[in-house]
Amino acid sequence: MLPVYRERLSLRELYDRAECLRELLRECVVCPRECKAQRLEGKFGVCRSTDQLFISSSGPHYGEEPELVGWGGSGTIFFTSCNLKCAYCQNYEISQVRLGHPISIEDLAEIMLRLQDRGCHNINFVTPTHFTPQIVNAVAIAADCGLSIPLVYNCGGYESVRTLRFLDGVIDIYMPDIKYSDNRLAKMYSGAPRYWDSVREAIREMHRQVGDLVINRRGIAQRGLLIRHLVLPNDLAGSRAVLDFVANEISLDSYVNLMDQYRPLNRAYRYRELHRRITSREFWSVVEYARSLGLHRGFEWPVSVLN
């Protein structure tokens, strides 16, 4: 299976998509915030970024889902800054402190090609939302030089459908994290107005483009939607409503990675309700609920409940 950017789009079409996306930066409306910052003029958006690309690191990553990692690793590129402001972000040094370094679009294309040469199964753009125009431009350059592995859009789910439509035929695997099912809590803990409304619209569009996750005979993901959901203490993520949405409005064959690795990092100490790890009972009750809905991909059935 060819990656979609080689199967469906010409190089000219890729460059045209990049140019259309770049126009969204003029008075920035790339994400649902629509902060209107003049990023092409060097102004900072709410994401704390201009049009200058910044990355923190890149390389083969073996800590992602097995279907992305395989034996060669997932070729991750960690972008600096974020359009979310999660109080408990585990990568806050990158997303909020903005540790990283500037690179050109040509540099980004070269990094993709090096990751492919190292045997990575995919190019995994981590926190790409605010740099989507530059990424698509770099993909066009890399494709012209031989890039031919799937592209993974690894995001926080706070996406604009208008922007996503320009990615139709570019991105092979969408990997959003559905963080909340409550707009009020999303604004409180992640500074994201209308998060639940936006993420549902975004997930529908992602699924329309790529469908359920397709895995080849070697166990490597090739195309489709891979949903992540981090279980928070005290049910602050509203996990059951998230799973209801996926089961009833997306697909019972959705791949859903239910994650139990919450840690009270960054500014979580400011919120008593966030300032602890989750219990085994909290996590496995979410897994059991997912099973009861008929969801069956991406998580394991509990052997026992410990707490």
Tab-separated table of C-alpha atoms in Angstrom:
chain	number	residue	atom	x	y	z
A	1	MET	CA	0.000	0.000	0.000
A	2	LEU	CA	1.473	3.329	-1.066
A	3	PRO	CA	1.212	6.276	1.343
A	4	VAL	CA	-1.694	8.517	0.377
A	5	TYR	CA	0.492	11.476	-0.573
A	6	ARG	CA	2.040	9.296	-3.281
A	7	GLU	CA	-1.136	7.493	-4.265
A	8	ARG	CA	-3.506	10.450	-4.571
A	9	LEU	CA	-1.586	13.699	-4.991
A	10	SER	CA	0.972	15.028	-7.433
A	11	LEU	CA	3.901	17.097	-6.214
A	12	ARG	CA	2.194	20.170	-7.611
A	13	GLU	CA	-0.903	19.404	-5.583
A	14	LEU	CA	1.183	18.941	-2.438
A	15	TYR	CA	2.826	22.331	-2.934
A	16	ASP	CA	-0.571	23.898	-3.613
A	17	ARG	CA	-1.924	22.462	-0.363
A	18	ALA	CA	1.051	23.887	1.518
A	19	GLU	CA	0.455	27.326	-0.005
A	20	CYS	CA	-3.248	27.258	0.903
A	21	LEU	CA	-2.365	26.282	4.464
A	22	ARG	CA	0.264	29.005	4.668
A	23	GLU	CA	-2.449	31.574	3.967
A	24	LEU	CA	-4.167	30.447	7.179
A	25	LEU	CA	-1.151	31.832	9.089
A	26	ARG	CA	-1.605	35.350	7.731
A	27	GLU	CA	-4.198	36.040	10.436
A	28	CYS	CA	-3.905	32.668	12.056
A	29	VAL	CA	-6.917	30.372	11.893
A	30	VAL	CA	-4.976	27.094	11.730
A	31	CYS	CA	-6.563	25.715	14.919
A	32	PRO	CA	-9.956	26.226	16.611
A	33	ARG	CA	-8.643	29.163	18.636
A	34	GLU	CA	-8.530	31.332	15.503
A	35	CYS	CA	-6.374	33.827	17.402
A	36	LYS	CA	-5.772	35.887	14.206
A	37	ALA	CA	-2.093	36.452	15.051
A	38	GLN	CA	-0.085	37.662	12.030
A	39	ARG	CA	2.360	34.806	12.210
A	40	LEU	CA	3.826	35.447	8.744
A	41	GLU	CA	4.866	38.872	10.081
A	42	GLY	CA	6.696	37.314	13.014
A	43	LYS	CA	3.880	37.743	15.537
A	44	PHE	CA	3.291	35.032	18.131
A	45	GLY	CA	0.009	33.145	18.219
A	46	VAL	CA	-1.597	31.691	21.339
A	47	CYS	CA	0.518	28.615	20.516
A	48	ARG	CA	3.588	30.792	21.202
A	49	SER	CA	4.846	30.320	17.649
A	50	THR	CA	5.471	32.469	14.589
A	51	ASP	CA	6.039	30.984	11.130
A	52	GLN	CA	9.524	29.821	12.204
A	53	LEU	CA	9.691	26.047	12.662
A	54	PHE	CA	11.032	24.798	15.996
A	55	ILE	CA	11.656	21.182	16.949
A	56	SER	CA	12.902	19.598	20.139
A	57	SER	CA	14.247	16.297	18.800
A	58	SER	CA	13.866	13.601	16.173
A	59	GLY	CA	14.706	9.936	15.840
A	60	PRO	CA	13.371	6.372	15.928
A	61	HIS	CA	10.964	5.975	18.851
A	62	TYR	CA	10.095	2.605	20.414
A	63	GLY	CA	7.601	3.759	23.042
A	64	GLU	CA	4.611	4.266	20.743
A	65	GLU	CA	1.886	1.743	19.930
A	66	PRO	CA	3.335	-1.602	18.701
A	67	GLU	CA	1.635	-1.148	15.331
A	68	LEU	CA	3.629	2.058	14.788
A	69	VAL	CA	6.927	0.861	16.257
A	70	GLY	CA	7.381	-2.565	14.646
A	71	TRP	CA	11.083	-3.438	14.617
A	72	GLY	CA	12.416	-0.250	12.997
A	73	GLY	CA	10.762	2.292	15.268
A	74	SER	CA	8.417	5.173	14.614
A	75	GLY	CA	10.256	8.131	13.086
A	76	THR	CA	9.235	10.825	15.537
A	77	ILE	CA	9.739	14.550	15.144
A	78	PHE	CA	8.840	16.496	18.286
A	79	PHE	CA	7.692	20.036	17.519
A	80	THR	CA	8.140	22.765	20.109
A	81	SER	CA	5.092	24.600	21.548
A	82	CYS	CA	1.458	23.508	21.402
A	83	ASN	CA	-2.022	24.923	20.842
A	84	LEU	CA	-3.088	23.413	24.188
A	85	LYS	CA	-1.977	24.478	27.674
A	86	CYS	CA	-2.524	21.287	29.678
A	87	ALA	CA	-1.820	21.801	33.370
A	88	TYR	CA	-0.539	18.218	33.649
A	89	CYS	CA	1.426	17.991	30.379
A	90	GLN	CA	4.107	15.305	30.579
A	91	ASN	CA	6.176	17.033	27.887
A	92	TYR	CA	5.755	20.549	29.258
A	93	GLU	CA	9.452	21.379	28.759
A	94	ILE	CA	8.803	21.072	25.017
A	95	SER	CA	5.204	22.226	24.752
A	96	GLN	CA	5.206	25.107	27.252
A	97	VAL	CA	8.785	25.954	28.218
A	98	ARG	CA	9.512	25.623	24.475
A	99	LEU	CA	12.885	23.900	24.673
A	100	GLY	CA	14.027	23.362	21.121
A	101	HIS	CA	15.821	24.859	18.178
A	102	PRO	CA	14.806	26.508	14.900
A	103	ILE	CA	15.048	24.647	11.608
A	104	SER	CA	14.152	25.429	8.026
A	105	ILE	CA	11.498	23.645	5.985
A	106	GLU	CA	14.301	22.090	3.943
A	107	ASP	CA	15.906	20.817	7.174
A	108	LEU	CA	12.606	19.193	8.143
A	109	ALA	CA	12.398	17.423	4.781
A	110	GLU	CA	15.953	16.139	5.255
A	111	ILE	CA	15.101	14.807	8.725
A	112	MET	CA	12.193	12.819	7.249
A	113	LEU	CA	14.449	11.282	4.628
A	114	ARG	CA	17.082	10.362	7.239
A	115	LEU	CA	14.451	8.654	9.405
A	116	GLN	CA	13.284	6.668	6.388
A	117	ASP	CA	16.897	5.687	5.621
A	118	ARG	CA	17.287	4.461	9.215
A	119	GLY	CA	14.458	1.983	8.682
A	120	CYS	CA	11.611	3.734	10.503
A	121	HIS	CA	8.150	2.523	9.498
A	122	ASN	CA	6.583	5.981	9.432
A	123	ILE	CA	7.149	9.675	10.019
A	124	ASN	CA	5.445	10.621	13.272
A	125	PHE	CA	4.725	14.351	13.629
A	126	VAL	CA	4.303	14.967	17.376
A	127	THR	CA	2.277	18.089	18.250
A	128	PRO	CA	2.101	19.268	14.619
A	129	THR	CA	-1.051	21.417	14.646
A	130	HIS	CA	0.473	24.896	14.794
A	131	PHE	CA	3.106	24.017	12.138
A	132	THR	CA	0.826	22.184	9.701
A	133	PRO	CA	1.551	24.517	6.720
A	134	GLN	CA	5.313	24.163	7.078
A	135	ILE	CA	5.025	20.391	7.536
A	136	VAL	CA	3.074	19.914	4.307
A	137	ASN	CA	5.626	22.037	2.456
A	138	ALA	CA	8.422	19.841	3.836
A	139	VAL	CA	6.500	16.691	2.858
A	140	ALA	CA	6.345	17.932	-0.733
A	141	ILE	CA	10.119	18.504	-0.775
A	142	ALA	CA	10.809	15.101	0.822
A	143	ALA	CA	8.405	13.283	-1.517
A	144	ASP	CA	10.227	14.807	-4.457
A	145	CYS	CA	13.423	13.276	-3.034
A	146	GLY	CA	11.986	9.806	-2.458
A	147	LEU	CA	10.007	9.818	0.796
A	148	SER	CA	7.610	6.867	0.622
A	149	ILE	CA	6.549	5.824	4.147
A	150	PRO	CA	3.274	6.693	5.939
A	151	LEU	CA	2.786	9.997	7.742
A	152	VAL	CA	1.358	10.068	11.278
A	153	TYR	CA	-0.420	13.192	12.596
A	154	ASN	CA	0.025	12.830	16.373
A	155	CYS	CA	-2.030	15.592	17.983
A	156	GLY	CA	-4.080	16.673	21.001
A	157	GLY	CA	-7.358	16.577	19.096
A	158	TYR	CA	-7.896	20.347	19.168
A	159	GLU	CA	-8.058	20.660	15.391
A	160	SER	CA	-9.850	22.816	12.831
A	161	VAL	CA	-11.884	20.918	10.235
A	162	ARG	CA	-10.955	23.616	7.707
A	163	THR	CA	-7.261	22.804	8.221
A	164	LEU	CA	-7.840	19.042	8.256
A	165	ARG	CA	-9.519	19.173	4.851
A	166	PHE	CA	-6.261	20.425	3.352
A	167	LEU	CA	-4.619	17.282	4.796
A	168	ASP	CA	-6.986	14.921	2.985
A	169	GLY	CA	-4.703	12.830	0.778
A	170	VAL	CA	-1.590	13.906	2.724
A	171	ILE	CA	-1.848	12.190	6.113
A	172	ASP	CA	-2.038	8.393	6.329
A	173	ILE	CA	-2.599	7.884	10.051
A	174	TYR	CA	-4.353	10.323	12.352
A	175	MET	CA	-3.497	9.793	16.026
A	176	PRO	CA	-5.512	12.269	18.119
A	177	ASP	CA	-5.733	12.211	21.900
A	178	ILE	CA	-9.342	12.827	22.950
A	179	LYS	CA	-8.676	14.546	26.256
A	180	TYR	CA	-12.098	15.548	27.598
A	181	SER	CA	-15.826	15.252	27.032
A	182	ASP	CA	-16.578	18.477	28.901
A	183	ASN	CA	-15.929	21.946	27.452
A	184	ARG	CA	-15.731	23.547	30.896
A	185	LEU	CA	-13.057	21.168	32.206
A	186	ALA	CA	-11.093	21.412	28.963
A	187	LYS	CA	-10.947	25.168	29.333
A	188	MET	CA	-10.006	24.917	33.011
A	189	TYR	CA	-7.199	22.347	32.682
A	190	SER	CA	-6.019	22.890	29.074
A	191	GLY	CA	-7.084	26.449	28.292
A	192	ALA	CA	-9.049	25.161	25.292
A	193	PRO	CA	-12.446	26.784	24.600
A	194	ARG	CA	-15.003	24.482	22.936
A	195	TYR	CA	-12.638	21.530	23.091
A	196	TRP	CA	-15.314	18.809	23.193
A	197	ASP	CA	-17.223	20.389	20.325
A	198	SER	CA	-14.043	20.815	18.265
A	199	VAL	CA	-12.577	17.370	18.890
A	200	ARG	CA	-15.776	15.596	17.861
A	201	GLU	CA	-15.904	17.526	14.588
A	202	ALA	CA	-12.203	16.797	14.024
A	203	ILE	CA	-12.478	13.057	14.731
A	204	ARG	CA	-15.402	12.732	12.334
A	205	GLU	CA	-13.358	14.419	9.603
A	206	MET	CA	-10.267	12.329	10.307
A	207	HIS	CA	-12.287	9.116	10.109
A	208	ARG	CA	-13.965	10.279	6.906
A	209	GLN	CA	-10.545	10.711	5.337
A	210	VAL	CA	-8.737	7.547	6.460
A	211	GLY	CA	-11.280	5.155	8.016
A	212	ASP	CA	-10.483	2.545	10.663
A	213	LEU	CA	-6.856	1.588	11.269
A	214	VAL	CA	-5.451	-0.778	8.620
A	215	ILE	CA	-2.570	-3.023	9.722
A	216	ASN	CA	-0.514	-5.031	7.219
A	217	ARG	CA	0.521	-8.681	7.476
A	218	ARG	CA	3.687	-7.704	9.311
A	219	GLY	CA	1.652	-5.978	12.025
A	220	ILE	CA	2.527	-2.437	10.941
A	221	ALA	CA	-0.122	0.292	10.714
A	222	GLN	CA	-0.517	1.644	7.194
A	223	ARG	CA	-3.546	3.921	7.244
A	224	GLY	CA	-6.454	4.928	9.422
A	225	LEU	CA	-7.517	6.486	12.705
A	226	LEU	CA	-5.778	5.602	15.970
A	227	ILE	CA	-7.413	7.254	18.983
A	228	ARG	CA	-5.697	7.785	22.303
A	229	HIS	CA	-7.476	8.581	25.544
A	230	LEU	CA	-5.685	9.323	28.815
A	231	VAL	CA	-7.753	8.344	31.867
A	232	LEU	CA	-7.612	11.118	34.462
A	233	PRO	CA	-8.241	10.869	38.214
A	234	ASN	CA	-11.768	11.478	39.467
A	235	ASP	CA	-13.153	10.889	35.946
A	236	LEU	CA	-12.111	14.399	34.935
A	237	ALA	CA	-11.643	13.276	31.321
A	238	GLY	CA	-15.267	12.124	31.119
A	239	SER	CA	-14.080	8.821	29.684
A	240	ARG	CA	-17.475	7.168	29.296
A	241	ALA	CA	-18.854	9.987	27.172
A	242	VAL	CA	-15.690	9.846	25.046
A	243	LEU	CA	-16.184	6.128	24.469
A	244	ASP	CA	-19.904	6.589	23.769
A	245	PHE	CA	-18.986	9.055	21.034
A	246	VAL	CA	-16.415	6.740	19.466
A	247	ALA	CA	-18.675	3.685	19.585
A	248	ASN	CA	-21.861	5.392	18.423
A	249	GLU	CA	-20.604	8.047	15.988
A	250	ILE	CA	-17.273	6.784	14.638
A	251	SER	CA	-16.931	2.969	14.525
A	252	LEU	CA	-16.960	-0.065	16.797
A	253	ASP	CA	-13.807	-1.101	14.928
A	254	SER	CA	-11.984	2.040	16.063
A	255	TYR	CA	-8.525	1.455	17.510
A	256	VAL	CA	-8.638	3.087	20.964
A	257	ASN	CA	-5.525	3.157	23.130
A	258	LEU	CA	-6.786	3.674	26.671
A	259	MET	CA	-3.811	5.032	28.602
A	260	ASP	CA	-3.116	4.672	32.320
A	261	GLN	CA	0.146	6.628	32.582
A	262	TYR	CA	-1.241	9.856	34.044
A	263	ARG	CA	1.217	11.579	36.387
A	264	PRO	CA	0.565	14.837	38.272
A	265	LEU	CA	3.323	16.817	36.541
A	266	ASN	CA	3.791	20.455	35.513
A	267	ARG	CA	1.056	22.599	37.170
A	268	ALA	CA	-1.185	19.728	38.284
A	269	TYR	CA	-0.283	20.469	41.914
A	270	ARG	CA	-2.468	23.572	41.694
A	271	TYR	CA	-5.568	21.403	41.344
A	272	ARG	CA	-6.312	19.081	44.238
A	273	GLU	CA	-8.470	16.858	42.038
A	274	LEU	CA	-5.556	16.326	39.595
A	275	HIS	CA	-2.808	15.959	42.156
A	276	ARG	CA	-2.644	12.160	42.305
A	277	ARG	CA	-2.167	9.183	40.000
A	278	ILE	CA	-5.158	7.145	38.911
A	279	THR	CA	-6.055	3.884	40.633
A	280	SER	CA	-6.239	0.505	38.930
A	281	ARG	CA	-9.980	0.449	39.568
A	282	GLU	CA	-10.433	3.805	37.819
A	283	PHE	CA	-8.559	2.574	34.771
A	284	TRP	CA	-10.049	-0.892	34.445
A	285	SER	CA	-13.578	0.394	34.908
A	286	VAL	CA	-13.034	2.475	31.755
A	287	VAL	CA	-11.706	-0.595	29.919
A	288	GLU	CA	-14.736	-2.614	31.026
A	289	TYR	CA	-17.060	0.128	29.817
A	290	ALA	CA	-15.339	0.212	26.423
A	291	ARG	CA	-15.816	-3.547	26.131
A	292	SER	CA	-19.476	-3.251	27.087
A	293	LEU	CA	-20.003	-0.873	24.155
A	294	GLY	CA	-18.473	-3.337	21.698
A	295	LEU	CA	-15.136	-1.571	21.229
A	296	HIS	CA	-12.406	-4.175	20.945
A	297	ARG	CA	-9.198	-2.791	19.416
A	298	GLY	CA	-6.256	-1.083	21.098
A	299	PHE	CA	-6.661	-2.116	24.738
A	300	GLU	CA	-6.393	-5.267	26.801
A	301	TRP	CA	-9.029	-6.951	28.936
A	302	PRO	CA	-8.212	-6.760	32.679
A	303	VAL	CA	-7.108	-9.911	34.454
A	304	SER	CA	-7.924	-8.456	37.859
A	305	VAL	CA	-8.742	-5.189	39.578
A	306	LEU	CA	-6.116	-4.392	42.136
A	307	ASN	CA	-7.498	-1.316	43.909
